[in-house]
Short mmCIF file of C-alpha atoms in Angstrom, two decimals:
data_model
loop_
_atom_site.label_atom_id
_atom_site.label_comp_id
_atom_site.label_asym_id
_atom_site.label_seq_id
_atom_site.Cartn_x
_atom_site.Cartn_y
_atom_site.Cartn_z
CA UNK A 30 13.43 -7.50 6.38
CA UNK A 31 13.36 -7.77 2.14
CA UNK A 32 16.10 -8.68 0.45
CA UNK A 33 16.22 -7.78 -3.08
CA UNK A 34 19.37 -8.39 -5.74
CA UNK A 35 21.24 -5.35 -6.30
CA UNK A 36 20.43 -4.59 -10.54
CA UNK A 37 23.20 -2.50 -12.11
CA UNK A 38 23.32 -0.98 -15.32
CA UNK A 39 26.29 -2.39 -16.77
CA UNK A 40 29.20 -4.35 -16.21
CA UNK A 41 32.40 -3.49 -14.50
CA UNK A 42 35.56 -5.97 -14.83
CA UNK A 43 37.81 -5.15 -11.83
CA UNK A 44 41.36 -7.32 -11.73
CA UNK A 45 41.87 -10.21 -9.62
CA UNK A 46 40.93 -10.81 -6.57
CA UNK A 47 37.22 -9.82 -7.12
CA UNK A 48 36.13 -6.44 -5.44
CA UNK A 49 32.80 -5.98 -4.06
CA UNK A 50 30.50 -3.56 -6.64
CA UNK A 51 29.11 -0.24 -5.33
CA UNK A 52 26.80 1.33 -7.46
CA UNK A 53 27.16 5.24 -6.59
CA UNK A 54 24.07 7.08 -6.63
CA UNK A 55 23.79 11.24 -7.18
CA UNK A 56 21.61 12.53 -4.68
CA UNK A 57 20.47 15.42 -7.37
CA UNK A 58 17.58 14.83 -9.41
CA UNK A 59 19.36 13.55 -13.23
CA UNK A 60 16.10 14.00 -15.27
CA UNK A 61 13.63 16.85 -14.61
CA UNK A 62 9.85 16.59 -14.68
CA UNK A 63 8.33 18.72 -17.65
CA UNK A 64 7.65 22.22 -16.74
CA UNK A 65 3.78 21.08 -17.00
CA UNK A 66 3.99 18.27 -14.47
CA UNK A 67 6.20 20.21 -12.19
CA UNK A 68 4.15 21.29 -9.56
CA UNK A 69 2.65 18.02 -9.62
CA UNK A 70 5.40 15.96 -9.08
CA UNK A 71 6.56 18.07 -6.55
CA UNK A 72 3.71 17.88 -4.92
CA UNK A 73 3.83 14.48 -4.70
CA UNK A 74 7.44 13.89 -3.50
CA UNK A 75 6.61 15.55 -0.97
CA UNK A 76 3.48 13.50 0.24
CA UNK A 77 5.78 10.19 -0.30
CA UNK A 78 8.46 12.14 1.97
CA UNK A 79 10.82 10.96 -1.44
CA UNK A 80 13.00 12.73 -3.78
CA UNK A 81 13.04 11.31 -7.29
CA UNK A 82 16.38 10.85 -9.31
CA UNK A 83 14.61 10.50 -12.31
CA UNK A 84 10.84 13.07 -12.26
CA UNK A 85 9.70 11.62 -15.24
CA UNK A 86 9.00 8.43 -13.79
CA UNK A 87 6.76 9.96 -11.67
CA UNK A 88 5.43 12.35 -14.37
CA UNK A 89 4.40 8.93 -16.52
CA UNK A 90 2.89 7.59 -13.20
CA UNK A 91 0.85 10.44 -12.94
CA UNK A 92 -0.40 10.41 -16.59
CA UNK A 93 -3.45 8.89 -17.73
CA UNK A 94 -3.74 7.34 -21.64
CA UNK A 95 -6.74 9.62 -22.04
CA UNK A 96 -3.44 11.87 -22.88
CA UNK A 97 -2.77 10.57 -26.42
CA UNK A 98 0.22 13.38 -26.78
CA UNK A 99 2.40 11.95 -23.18
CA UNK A 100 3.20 8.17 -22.23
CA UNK A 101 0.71 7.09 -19.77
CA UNK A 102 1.32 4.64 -16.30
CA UNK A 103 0.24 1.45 -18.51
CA UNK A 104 3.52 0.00 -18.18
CA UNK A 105 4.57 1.14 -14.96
CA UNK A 106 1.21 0.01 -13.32
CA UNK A 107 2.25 -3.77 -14.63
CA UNK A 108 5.63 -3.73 -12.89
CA UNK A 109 3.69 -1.59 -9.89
CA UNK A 110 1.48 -4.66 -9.40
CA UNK A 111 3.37 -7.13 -9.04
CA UNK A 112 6.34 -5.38 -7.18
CA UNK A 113 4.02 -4.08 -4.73
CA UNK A 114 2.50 -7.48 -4.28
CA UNK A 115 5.69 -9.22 -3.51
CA UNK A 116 6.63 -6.56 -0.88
CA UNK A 117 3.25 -6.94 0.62
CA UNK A 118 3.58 -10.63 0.44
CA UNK A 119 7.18 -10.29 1.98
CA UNK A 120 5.72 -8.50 5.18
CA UNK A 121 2.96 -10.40 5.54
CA UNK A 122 4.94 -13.63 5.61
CA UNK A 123 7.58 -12.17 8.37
CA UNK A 124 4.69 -10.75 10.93
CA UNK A 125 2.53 -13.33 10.77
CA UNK A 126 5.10 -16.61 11.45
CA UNK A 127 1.79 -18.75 12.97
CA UNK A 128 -0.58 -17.38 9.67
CA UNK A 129 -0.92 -20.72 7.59
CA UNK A 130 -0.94 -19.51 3.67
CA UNK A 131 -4.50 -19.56 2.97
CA UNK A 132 -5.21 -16.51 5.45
CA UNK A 133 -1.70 -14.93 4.10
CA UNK A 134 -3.27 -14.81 0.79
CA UNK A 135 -6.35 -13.61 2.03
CA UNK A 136 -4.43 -10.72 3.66
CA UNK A 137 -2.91 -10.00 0.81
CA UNK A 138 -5.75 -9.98 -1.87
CA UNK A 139 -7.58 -7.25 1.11
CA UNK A 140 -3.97 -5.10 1.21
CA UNK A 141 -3.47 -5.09 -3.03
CA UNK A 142 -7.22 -5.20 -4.16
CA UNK A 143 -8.36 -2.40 -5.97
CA UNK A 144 -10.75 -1.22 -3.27
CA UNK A 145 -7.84 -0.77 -0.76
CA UNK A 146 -6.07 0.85 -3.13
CA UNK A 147 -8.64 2.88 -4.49
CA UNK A 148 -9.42 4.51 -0.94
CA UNK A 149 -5.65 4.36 -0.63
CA UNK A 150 -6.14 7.31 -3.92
CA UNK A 151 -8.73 9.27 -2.15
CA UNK A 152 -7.28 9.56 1.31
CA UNK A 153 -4.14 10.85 -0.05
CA UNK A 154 -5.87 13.03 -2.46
CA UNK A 155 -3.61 11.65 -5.52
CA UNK A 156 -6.19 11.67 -8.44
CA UNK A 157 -6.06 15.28 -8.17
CA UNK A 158 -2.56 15.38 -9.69
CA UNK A 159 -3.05 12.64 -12.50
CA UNK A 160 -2.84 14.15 -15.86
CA UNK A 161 -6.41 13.58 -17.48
CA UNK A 162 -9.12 14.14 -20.52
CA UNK A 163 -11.70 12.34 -19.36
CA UNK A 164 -14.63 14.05 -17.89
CA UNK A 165 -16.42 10.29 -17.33
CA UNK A 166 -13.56 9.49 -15.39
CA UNK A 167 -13.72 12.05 -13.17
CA UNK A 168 -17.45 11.73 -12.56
CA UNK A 169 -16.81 7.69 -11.57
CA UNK A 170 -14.38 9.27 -9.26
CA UNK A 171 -16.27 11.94 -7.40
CA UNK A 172 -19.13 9.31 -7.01
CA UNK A 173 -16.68 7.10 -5.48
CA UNK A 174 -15.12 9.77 -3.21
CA UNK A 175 -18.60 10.76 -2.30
CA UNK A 176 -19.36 7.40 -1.17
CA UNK A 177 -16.07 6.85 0.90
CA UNK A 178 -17.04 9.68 2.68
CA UNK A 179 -20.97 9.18 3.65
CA UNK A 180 -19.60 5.34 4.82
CA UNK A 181 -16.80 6.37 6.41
CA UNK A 182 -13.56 3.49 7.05
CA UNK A 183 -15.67 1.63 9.27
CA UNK A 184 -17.54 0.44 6.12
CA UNK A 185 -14.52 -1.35 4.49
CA UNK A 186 -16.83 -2.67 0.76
CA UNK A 187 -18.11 0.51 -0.54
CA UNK A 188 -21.70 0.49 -2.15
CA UNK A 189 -19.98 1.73 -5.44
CA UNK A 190 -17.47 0.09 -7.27
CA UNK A 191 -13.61 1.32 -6.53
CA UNK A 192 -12.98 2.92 -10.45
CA UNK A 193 -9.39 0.65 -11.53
CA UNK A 194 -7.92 4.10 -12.71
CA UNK A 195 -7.87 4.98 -8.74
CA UNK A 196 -5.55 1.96 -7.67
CA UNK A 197 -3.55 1.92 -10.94
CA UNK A 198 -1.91 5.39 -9.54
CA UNK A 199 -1.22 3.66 -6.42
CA UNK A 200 0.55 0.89 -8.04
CA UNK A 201 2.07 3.06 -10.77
CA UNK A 202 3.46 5.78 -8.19
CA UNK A 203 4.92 2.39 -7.20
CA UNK A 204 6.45 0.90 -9.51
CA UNK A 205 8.30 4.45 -10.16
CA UNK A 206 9.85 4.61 -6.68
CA UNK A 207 10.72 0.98 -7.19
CA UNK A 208 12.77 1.56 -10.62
CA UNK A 209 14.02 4.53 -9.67
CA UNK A 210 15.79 3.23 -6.87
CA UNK A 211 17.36 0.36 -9.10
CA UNK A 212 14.43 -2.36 -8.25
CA UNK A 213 15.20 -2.36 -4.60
CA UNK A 214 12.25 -3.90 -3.14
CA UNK A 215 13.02 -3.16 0.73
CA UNK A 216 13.17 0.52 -0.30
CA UNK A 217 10.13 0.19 -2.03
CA UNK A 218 8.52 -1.10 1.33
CA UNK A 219 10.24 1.22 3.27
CA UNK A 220 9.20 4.63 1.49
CA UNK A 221 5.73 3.44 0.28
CA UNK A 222 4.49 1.59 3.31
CA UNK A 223 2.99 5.03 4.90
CA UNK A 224 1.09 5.47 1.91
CA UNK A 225 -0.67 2.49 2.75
CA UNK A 226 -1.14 2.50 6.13
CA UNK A 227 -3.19 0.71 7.84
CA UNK A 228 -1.67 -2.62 6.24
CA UNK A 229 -4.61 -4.98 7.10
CA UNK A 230 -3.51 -7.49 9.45
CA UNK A 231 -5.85 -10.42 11.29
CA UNK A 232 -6.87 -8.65 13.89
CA UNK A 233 -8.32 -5.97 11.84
CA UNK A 234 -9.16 -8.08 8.34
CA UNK A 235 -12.83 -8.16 7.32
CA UNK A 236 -13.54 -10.81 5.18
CA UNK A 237 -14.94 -10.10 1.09
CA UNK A 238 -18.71 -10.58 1.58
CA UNK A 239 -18.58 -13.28 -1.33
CA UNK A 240 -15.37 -14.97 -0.33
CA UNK A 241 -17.00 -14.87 3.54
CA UNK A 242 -19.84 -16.64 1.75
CA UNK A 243 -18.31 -19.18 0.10
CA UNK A 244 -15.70 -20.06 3.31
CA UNK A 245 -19.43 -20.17 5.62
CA UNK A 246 -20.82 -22.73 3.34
CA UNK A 247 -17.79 -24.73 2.84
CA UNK A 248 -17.26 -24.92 6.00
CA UNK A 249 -20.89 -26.55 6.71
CA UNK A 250 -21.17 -28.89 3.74
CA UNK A 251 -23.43 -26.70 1.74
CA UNK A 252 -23.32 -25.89 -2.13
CA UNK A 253 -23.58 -22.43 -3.12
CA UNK A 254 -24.89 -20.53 -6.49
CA UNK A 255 -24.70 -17.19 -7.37
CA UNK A 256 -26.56 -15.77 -10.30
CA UNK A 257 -27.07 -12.27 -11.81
CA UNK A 258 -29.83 -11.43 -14.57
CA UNK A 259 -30.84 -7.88 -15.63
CA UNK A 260 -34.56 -5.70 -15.36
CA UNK A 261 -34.09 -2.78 -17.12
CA UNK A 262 -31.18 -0.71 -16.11
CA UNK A 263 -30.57 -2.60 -12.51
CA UNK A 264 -28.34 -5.72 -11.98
CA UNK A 265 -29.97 -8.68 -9.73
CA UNK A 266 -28.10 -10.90 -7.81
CA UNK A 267 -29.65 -13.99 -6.22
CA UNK A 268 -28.32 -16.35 -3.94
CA UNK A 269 -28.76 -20.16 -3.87
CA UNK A 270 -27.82 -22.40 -0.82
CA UNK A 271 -28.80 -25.97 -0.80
CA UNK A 272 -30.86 -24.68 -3.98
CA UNK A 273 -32.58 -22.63 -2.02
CA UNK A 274 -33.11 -18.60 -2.42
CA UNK A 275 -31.46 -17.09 0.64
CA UNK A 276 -30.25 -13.64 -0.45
CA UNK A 277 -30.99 -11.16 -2.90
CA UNK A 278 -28.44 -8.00 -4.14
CA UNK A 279 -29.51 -4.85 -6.81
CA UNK A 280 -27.59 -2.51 -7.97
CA UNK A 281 -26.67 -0.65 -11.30
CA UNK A 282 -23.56 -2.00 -10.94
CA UNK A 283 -23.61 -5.76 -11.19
CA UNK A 284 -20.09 -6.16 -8.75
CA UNK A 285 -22.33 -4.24 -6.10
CA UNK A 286 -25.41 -6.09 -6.66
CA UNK A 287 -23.53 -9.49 -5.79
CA UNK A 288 -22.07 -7.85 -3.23
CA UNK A 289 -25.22 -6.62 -1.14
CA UNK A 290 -26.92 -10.55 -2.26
CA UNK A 291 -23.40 -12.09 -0.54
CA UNK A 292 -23.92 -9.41 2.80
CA UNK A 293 -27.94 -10.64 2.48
CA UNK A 294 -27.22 -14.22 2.33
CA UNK A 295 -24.84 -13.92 5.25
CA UNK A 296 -27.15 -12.28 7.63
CA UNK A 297 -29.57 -14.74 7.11
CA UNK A 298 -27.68 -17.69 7.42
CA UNK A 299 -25.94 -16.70 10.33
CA UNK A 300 -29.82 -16.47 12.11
CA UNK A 301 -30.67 -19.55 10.98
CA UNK A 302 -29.62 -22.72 10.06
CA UNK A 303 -30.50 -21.95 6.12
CA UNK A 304 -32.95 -19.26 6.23
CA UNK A 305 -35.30 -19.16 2.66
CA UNK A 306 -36.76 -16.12 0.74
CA UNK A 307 -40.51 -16.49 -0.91
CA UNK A 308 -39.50 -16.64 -5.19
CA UNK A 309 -40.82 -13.17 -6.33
CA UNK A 310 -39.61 -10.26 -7.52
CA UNK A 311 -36.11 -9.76 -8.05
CA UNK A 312 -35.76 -14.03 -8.43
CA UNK A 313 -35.41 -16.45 -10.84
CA UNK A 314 -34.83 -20.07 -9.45
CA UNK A 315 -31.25 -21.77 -10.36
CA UNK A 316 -29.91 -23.46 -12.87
CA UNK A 317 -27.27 -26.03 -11.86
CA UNK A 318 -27.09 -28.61 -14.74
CA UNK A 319 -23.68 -29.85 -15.83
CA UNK A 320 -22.84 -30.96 -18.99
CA UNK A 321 -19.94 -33.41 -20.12
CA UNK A 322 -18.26 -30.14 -20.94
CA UNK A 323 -14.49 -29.82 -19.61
CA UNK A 324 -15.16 -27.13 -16.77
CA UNK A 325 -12.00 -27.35 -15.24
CA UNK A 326 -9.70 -26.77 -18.64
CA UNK A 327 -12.16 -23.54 -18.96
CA UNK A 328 -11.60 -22.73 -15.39
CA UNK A 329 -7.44 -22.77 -16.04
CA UNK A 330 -7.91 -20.71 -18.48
CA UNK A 331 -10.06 -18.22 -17.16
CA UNK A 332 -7.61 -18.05 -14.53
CA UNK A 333 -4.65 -18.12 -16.89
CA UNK A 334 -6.10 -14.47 -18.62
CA UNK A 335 -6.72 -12.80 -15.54
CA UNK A 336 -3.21 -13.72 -13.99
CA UNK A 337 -4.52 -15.57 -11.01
CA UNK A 338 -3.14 -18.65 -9.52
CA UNK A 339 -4.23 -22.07 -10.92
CA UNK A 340 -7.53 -23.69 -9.43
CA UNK A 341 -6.33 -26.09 -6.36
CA UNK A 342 -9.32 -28.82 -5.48
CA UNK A 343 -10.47 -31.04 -2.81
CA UNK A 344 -12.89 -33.36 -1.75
CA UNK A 345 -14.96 -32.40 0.84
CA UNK A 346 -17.34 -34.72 1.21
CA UNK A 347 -18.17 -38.88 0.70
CA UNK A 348 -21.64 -40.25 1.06
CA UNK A 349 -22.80 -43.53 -0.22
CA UNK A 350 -22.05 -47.11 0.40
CA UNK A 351 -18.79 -48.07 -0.76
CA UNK A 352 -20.38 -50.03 -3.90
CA UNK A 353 -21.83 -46.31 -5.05
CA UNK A 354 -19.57 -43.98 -3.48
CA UNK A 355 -20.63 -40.00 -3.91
CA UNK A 356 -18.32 -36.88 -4.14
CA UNK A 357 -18.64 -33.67 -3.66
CA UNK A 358 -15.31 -31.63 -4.55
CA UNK A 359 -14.41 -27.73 -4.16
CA UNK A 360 -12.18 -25.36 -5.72
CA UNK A 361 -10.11 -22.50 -4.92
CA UNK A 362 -9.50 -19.83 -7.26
CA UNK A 363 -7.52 -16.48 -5.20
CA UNK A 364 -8.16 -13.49 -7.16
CA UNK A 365 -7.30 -9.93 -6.80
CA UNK A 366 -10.23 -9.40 -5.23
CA UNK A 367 -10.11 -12.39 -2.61
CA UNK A 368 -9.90 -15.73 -2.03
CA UNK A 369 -13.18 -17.40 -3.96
CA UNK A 370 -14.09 -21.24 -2.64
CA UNK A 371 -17.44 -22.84 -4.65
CA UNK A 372 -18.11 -26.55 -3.93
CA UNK A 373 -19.99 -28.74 -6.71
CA UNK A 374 -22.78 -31.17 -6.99
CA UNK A 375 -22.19 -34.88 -5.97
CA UNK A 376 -20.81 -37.08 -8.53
CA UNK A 377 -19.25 -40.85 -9.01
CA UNK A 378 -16.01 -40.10 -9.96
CA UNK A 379 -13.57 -37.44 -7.96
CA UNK A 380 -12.94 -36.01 -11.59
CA UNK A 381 -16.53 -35.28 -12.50
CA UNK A 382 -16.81 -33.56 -9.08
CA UNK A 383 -14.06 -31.71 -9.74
CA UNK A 384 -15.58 -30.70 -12.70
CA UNK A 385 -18.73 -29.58 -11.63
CA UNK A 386 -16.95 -27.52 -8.84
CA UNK A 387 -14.96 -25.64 -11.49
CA UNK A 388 -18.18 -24.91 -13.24
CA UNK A 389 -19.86 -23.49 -10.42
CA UNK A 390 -16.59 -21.16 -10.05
CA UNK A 391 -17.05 -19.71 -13.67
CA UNK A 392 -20.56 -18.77 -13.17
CA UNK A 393 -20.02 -17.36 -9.80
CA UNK A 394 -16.45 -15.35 -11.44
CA UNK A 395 -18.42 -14.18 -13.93
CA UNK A 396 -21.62 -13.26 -12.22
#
């Protein structure tokens, strides 16, 4: 159950003793949708099974900035993010008591990241009400929908990129419920949870190919290295374990092309102990040097601009006699579009492996 502060508009001085507040609500709609947006926003109350004191906070939900002459959902998609992250974070955190907090986060990156929400969009049907001028958009959107439908559900990372303007409707429709009914976050929950249904719980989370990557070779003591370089018009992604080639990705679309070399990578090494592709075609070998430049400040703030967590560390291996003692360090980084662990090379000092863990981070992050 959420519990949210009750936010009033202004302030009302009652006598001595103090009397508890009620905020009285009208049931009737106080501000009308624009004769335009009507339909729309009718149409759309009626899929969230919610009726909307205020229409126009819907209306700006439902309008894209390709309209110069209306306010678009920029704004409400900022408060829609983050409000619908907390409430997903809330219920995570109250059905899952025995979940330690690196698989709640996991959970939550798969229930907010913009390929949930984006198929969220096309199951409902909702970019067919957002106010547009933007033919490219709508293209990236039918190739998307097309997509969704050839893989079907069962197929939960689609082989085209989710476009952002399909899960910033999500979050902006929202963030309208939520400030229309006075930033109550349980009623938030409560009205929009349908809309997202299935929430993705253990039993039925499939791990990010990359961030399943990157857990796998944590887990057995092995560095991985992602690269992407460009032939002509396609994106190639190669995959390094150990140094050695063991996937390979392509795609126009350089997200997809890591992508397919993270599901590549994965088959193999789950065959074989580290299983190695001949260099060719589609491969250029790795390039892993460090420099004495400060990886981890660049890391922070890297992290800092996108909104994401800070880095956390750890040392995750020793080798060496105690005289020359080795580290190898890796770093977390949680994302919106999952959790990411790299590990670094072996170095002297715990801060120098820390170092080149972060760097290995911003190559993969920006890959």
């Amino acid at each position: 159950m959420f519990h949210a502060v009750p936010i009033c508009s202004e302030l009302v001085l009652a006598p001595p003793p103090p009397q508890p507040m009620v905020v009285a609500v009208p049931a009737a709609t106080l501000k009308a949708a624009s004769p335009e947006m009507a339909k729309d926003v009718a149409a759309v109350e009626a899929l969230l099974r919610y009726k909307f004191k205020d229409e126009t906070l819907l209306e700006e939900a439902l309008t894209h900035s390709s309209c110069a002459e209306s306010a678009s959902y920029q704004r409400l998609e900022f408060i829609g993010d983050a409000a619908l992250g907390l409430a997903v974070s809330n219920y995570l955190y109250l059905n899952n008591p025995d979940v330690g907090p690196g698989r709640l986060s996991a959970l939550r990156a798969a229930n907010v990241s913009t390929e949930k929400l984006a198929r969220v969009a096309v199951r409902h049907g909702l970019y067919r009400f957002l106010r547009r001028n933007s033919p490219s958009l709508d293209e990236k959107v039918r190739e998307f929908t097309v997509a969704i439908e050839r893989e079907g559900d069962k197929q939960p990372y689609c082989s085209i990129k989710a476009p952002k303007v399909l899960s910033d409707i999500v979050e902006s429709i929202a963030a309208a419920i939520y400030v229309d009914c006075h930033f109550n976050l349980e009623h938030l929950w409560m009205t929009f949870r349908g809309l997202l249904e299935p929430v993705i719980m253990s039993e039925t989370f499939h791990e990010q190919p990359v961030t399943a990557l990157y857990e796998f070779c944590q887990k057995n003591g092995m560095a991985v290295d992602i690269r992407n370089w460009k032939k002509e018009d396609k994106n190639i992604t190669n995959v390094f374990v150990e140094k050695k080639l063991v996937g390979v990705g392509c795609s126009e679309q350089k997200e997809i092309a890591k992508l397919n070399a993270a599901k590549d990578a994965l088959e193999k090494l789950s065959a074989s102990n580290v299983a190695t592709v001949e260099v060719g075609e589609g491969v250029v070998p790795p390039s892993v040097a460090v420099d004495n430049k400060e990886y981890k400040q660049a890391l922070n703030e890297f992290c800092s601009k996108k909104h994401c967590p800070k880095p956390t560390y750890r040392v995750d291996k020793e080798q060496g006699p105690p005289h020359d003692r080795q580290f190898r360090c890796s770093v977390q980084v949680e994302t919106a579009d999952g959790v990411f662990i790299v590990a670094g090379e072996f170095r002297s000092r715990v801060k120098d492996a820390e170092n080149s863990a972060a760097s290995h981070m911003l190559i993969s992050l920006r890959s």
